């Protein structure tokens, strides 16, 4: 069993895609073991995306991520990190495979509906950024 952090970004929430995204996770054996809605401050968004702080799009990305509420989830399942990334599709929606969340719903390389951890190390750091042990459930 593996855990990963998923975020439905502000564009996904405002486009009313929360149910659509969750349905895809549950249909693909990704168990939602934690979930909450939060509205990040600019500083909190910068903290989350600190690895990208030198990128030219950092300011725009963190403005976007703090522009409205997001839904944060911990997904659990066999190969959860890879499976979630497959369901999401490529970062650039123009390169994402048909049927993936980003191919279906993203509107730009930045506004791409979902975030998913990309390795076991980032998954544990990212989960700890948002959730404590009492907010993650076994069932
Ligand atoms: P991810 O792991 O697929 O989300 O992709 P990255 O970790 O490379 O990038 C993090 C996020 O930054 C992406 O999901 C996009 O929202 C945004 N992003 C990535 N590349 C670009 C870019 O070239 N321009 C802009 N404006 N945003 C980008």
Coordinates of C-alpha atoms and ligand atoms in Angstrom, one line a residue:
X1 CA 0.0 0.0 0.0
X2 CA 1.2 3.5 -0.9
X3 CA -0.1 7.0 -0.1
X4 CA 0.0 10.1 -2.2
X5 CA -1.2 13.7 -2.0
X6 CA -3.8 14.8 -4.4
X7 CA -5.1 18.4 -4.8
X8 CA -8.0 19.6 -6.8
X9 CA -6.7 23.1 -7.7
X10 CA -8.8 26.3 -7.7
X11 CA -9.8 25.9 -11.3
X12 CA -11.1 22.3 -10.7
X13 CA -13.1 23.5 -7.7
X14 CA -14.6 26.5 -9.6
X15 CA -15.4 24.4 -12.6
X16 CA -17.4 22.1 -10.2
X17 CA -15.2 19.1 -11.0
X18 CA -14.7 17.9 -7.4
X19 CA -17.2 15.0 -7.9
X20 CA -15.8 14.1 -11.3
X21 CA -12.2 13.8 -10.0
X22 CA -13.2 11.9 -6.9
X23 CA -15.3 9.5 -9.0
X24 CA -12.2 8.7 -11.1
X25 CA -10.1 8.0 -8.0
X26 CA -12.7 5.7 -6.4
X27 CA -13.4 3.8 -9.6
X28 CA -9.6 3.1 -9.9
X29 CA -9.1 1.6 -6.5
X30 CA -7.6 4.7 -4.9
X31 CA -9.1 5.0 -1.4
X32 CA -9.6 8.5 0.0
X33 CA -8.2 8.3 3.5
X34 CA -8.1 12.1 4.2
X35 CA -9.9 15.0 2.7
X36 CA -10.3 18.7 3.4
X37 CA -11.0 22.0 1.6
X38 CA -8.6 24.9 2.3
X39 CA -7.8 28.3 0.9
X40 CA -4.1 28.8 0.8
X41 CA -2.5 32.2 1.5
X42 CA 0.1 33.3 -1.0
X43 CA 2.8 32.4 1.5
X44 CA 1.4 28.9 2.1
X45 CA 1.2 28.3 -1.7
X46 CA 4.9 29.4 -1.9
X47 CA 5.8 27.0 0.8
X48 CA 4.0 24.1 -0.9
X49 CA 5.7 24.8 -4.2
X50 CA 9.1 25.8 -2.8
X51 CA 10.9 23.4 -5.1
X52 CA 9.8 25.6 -8.0
X53 CA 10.9 28.9 -6.4
X54 CA 13.5 29.6 -9.1
X55 CA 11.1 28.9 -12.0
X56 CA 9.9 31.8 -14.1
X57 CA 6.2 30.8 -13.5
X58 CA 6.6 30.6 -9.7
X59 CA 4.8 33.9 -8.9
X60 CA 2.0 33.2 -11.3
X61 CA 1.6 29.6 -10.1
X62 CA 1.4 30.6 -6.4
X63 CA -1.0 33.4 -7.2
X64 CA -3.2 30.9 -9.0
X65 CA -2.9 28.3 -6.1
X66 CA -4.0 30.9 -3.6
X67 CA -6.8 32.4 -5.7
X68 CA -9.6 30.2 -4.3
X69 CA -10.3 27.1 -2.3
X70 CA -8.7 23.7 -3.1
X71 CA -9.6 20.2 -2.1
X72 CA -6.7 18.3 -0.5
X73 CA -6.8 14.5 -0.3
X74 CA -4.6 11.6 0.7
X75 CA -5.1 8.7 -1.7
X76 CA -4.1 5.2 -0.7
X77 CA -3.7 2.1 -2.8
X78 CA -1.3 -0.2 -4.6
X79 CA 1.1 2.0 -6.7
X80 CA -1.0 5.0 -5.7
X81 CA 1.6 7.6 -6.8
X82 CA 1.9 6.3 -10.3
X83 CA -1.8 5.4 -10.7
X84 CA -2.8 9.0 -9.7
X85 CA -0.3 10.5 -12.1
X86 CA -1.7 8.3 -14.9
X87 CA -5.2 9.4 -14.1
X88 CA -4.1 13.1 -14.1
X89 CA -2.2 13.0 -17.4
X90 CA 0.9 15.1 -18.4
X91 CA 1.5 18.5 -16.8
X92 CA 0.9 20.1 -20.2
X93 CA -2.7 19.2 -21.0
X94 CA -1.8 19.4 -24.7
X95 CA 0.4 16.4 -24.2
X96 CA -1.9 14.5 -21.8
X97 CA -3.5 11.3 -23.1
X98 CA -7.2 11.3 -24.0
X99 CA -9.3 10.2 -21.1
X100 CA -7.0 11.7 -18.5
X101 CA -8.3 14.5 -16.2
X102 CA -5.9 17.1 -17.6
X103 CA -6.7 16.2 -21.2
X104 CA -10.4 16.4 -20.5
X105 CA -10.6 19.5 -18.3
X106 CA -7.4 21.6 -18.2
X107 CA -7.3 25.0 -19.8
X108 CA -3.6 25.9 -19.7
X109 CA -0.3 24.4 -18.6
X110 CA -0.8 26.2 -15.2
X111 CA -4.5 25.7 -14.7
X112 CA -4.4 22.0 -15.0
X113 CA -7.1 20.9 -12.4
X114 CA -5.1 18.6 -10.2
X115 CA -1.8 18.1 -8.4
X116 CA -0.3 14.7 -7.5
X117 CA 2.9 13.8 -5.7
X118 CA 5.6 12.5 -8.0
X119 CA 7.6 10.2 -5.7
X120 CA 7.4 8.5 -2.3
X121 CA 9.6 11.3 -0.8
X122 CA 7.5 14.2 -2.1
X123 CA 4.3 12.3 -1.1
X124 CA 5.3 12.1 2.6
X125 CA 6.5 15.8 2.6
X126 CA 3.4 17.0 0.9
X127 CA 1.0 14.9 3.0
X128 CA 2.7 16.3 6.2
X129 CA 2.4 19.9 4.8
X130 CA -1.4 19.6 5.0
X131 CA -2.5 16.8 7.3
X132 CA -1.6 15.4 10.7
X133 CA -1.9 11.8 11.7
X134 CA -5.3 12.3 13.3
X135 CA -6.7 13.5 10.0
X136 CA -5.7 10.4 8.0
X137 CA -7.9 7.3 8.4
X138 CA -7.7 3.5 8.0
X139 CA -10.9 1.9 6.9
Ligands
LIG1 P1 3.1 18.4 -12.1 O1 3.9 17.6 -11.2 O2 2.6 17.6 -13.3 O3 2.0 19.2 -11.4 O4 4.1 19.5 -12.8 P2 5.4 20.3 -12.2 O5 5.7 19.8 -10.8 O6 6.4 20.4 -13.2 O7 4.7 21.8 -12.0 C1 3.9 22.2 -11.0 C2 2.8 23.0 -11.5 O8 3.3 24.2 -12.0 C3 2.0 22.4 -12.7 O9 1.0 21.5 -12.3 C4 1.4 23.6 -13.3 O10 0.3 24.1 -12.6 C5 2.5 24.7 -13.1 N1 3.4 24.7 -14.3 C6 4.3 23.8 -14.8 N2 5.0 24.2 -15.8 C7 4.5 25.5 -16.1 C8 4.8 26.5 -17.1 O11 5.7 26.3 -18.0 N3 4.1 27.7 -17.0 C9 3.2 27.9 -16.0 N4 2.6 29.1 -16.0 N5 2.9 27.0 -15.1 C10 3.5 25.8 -15.1

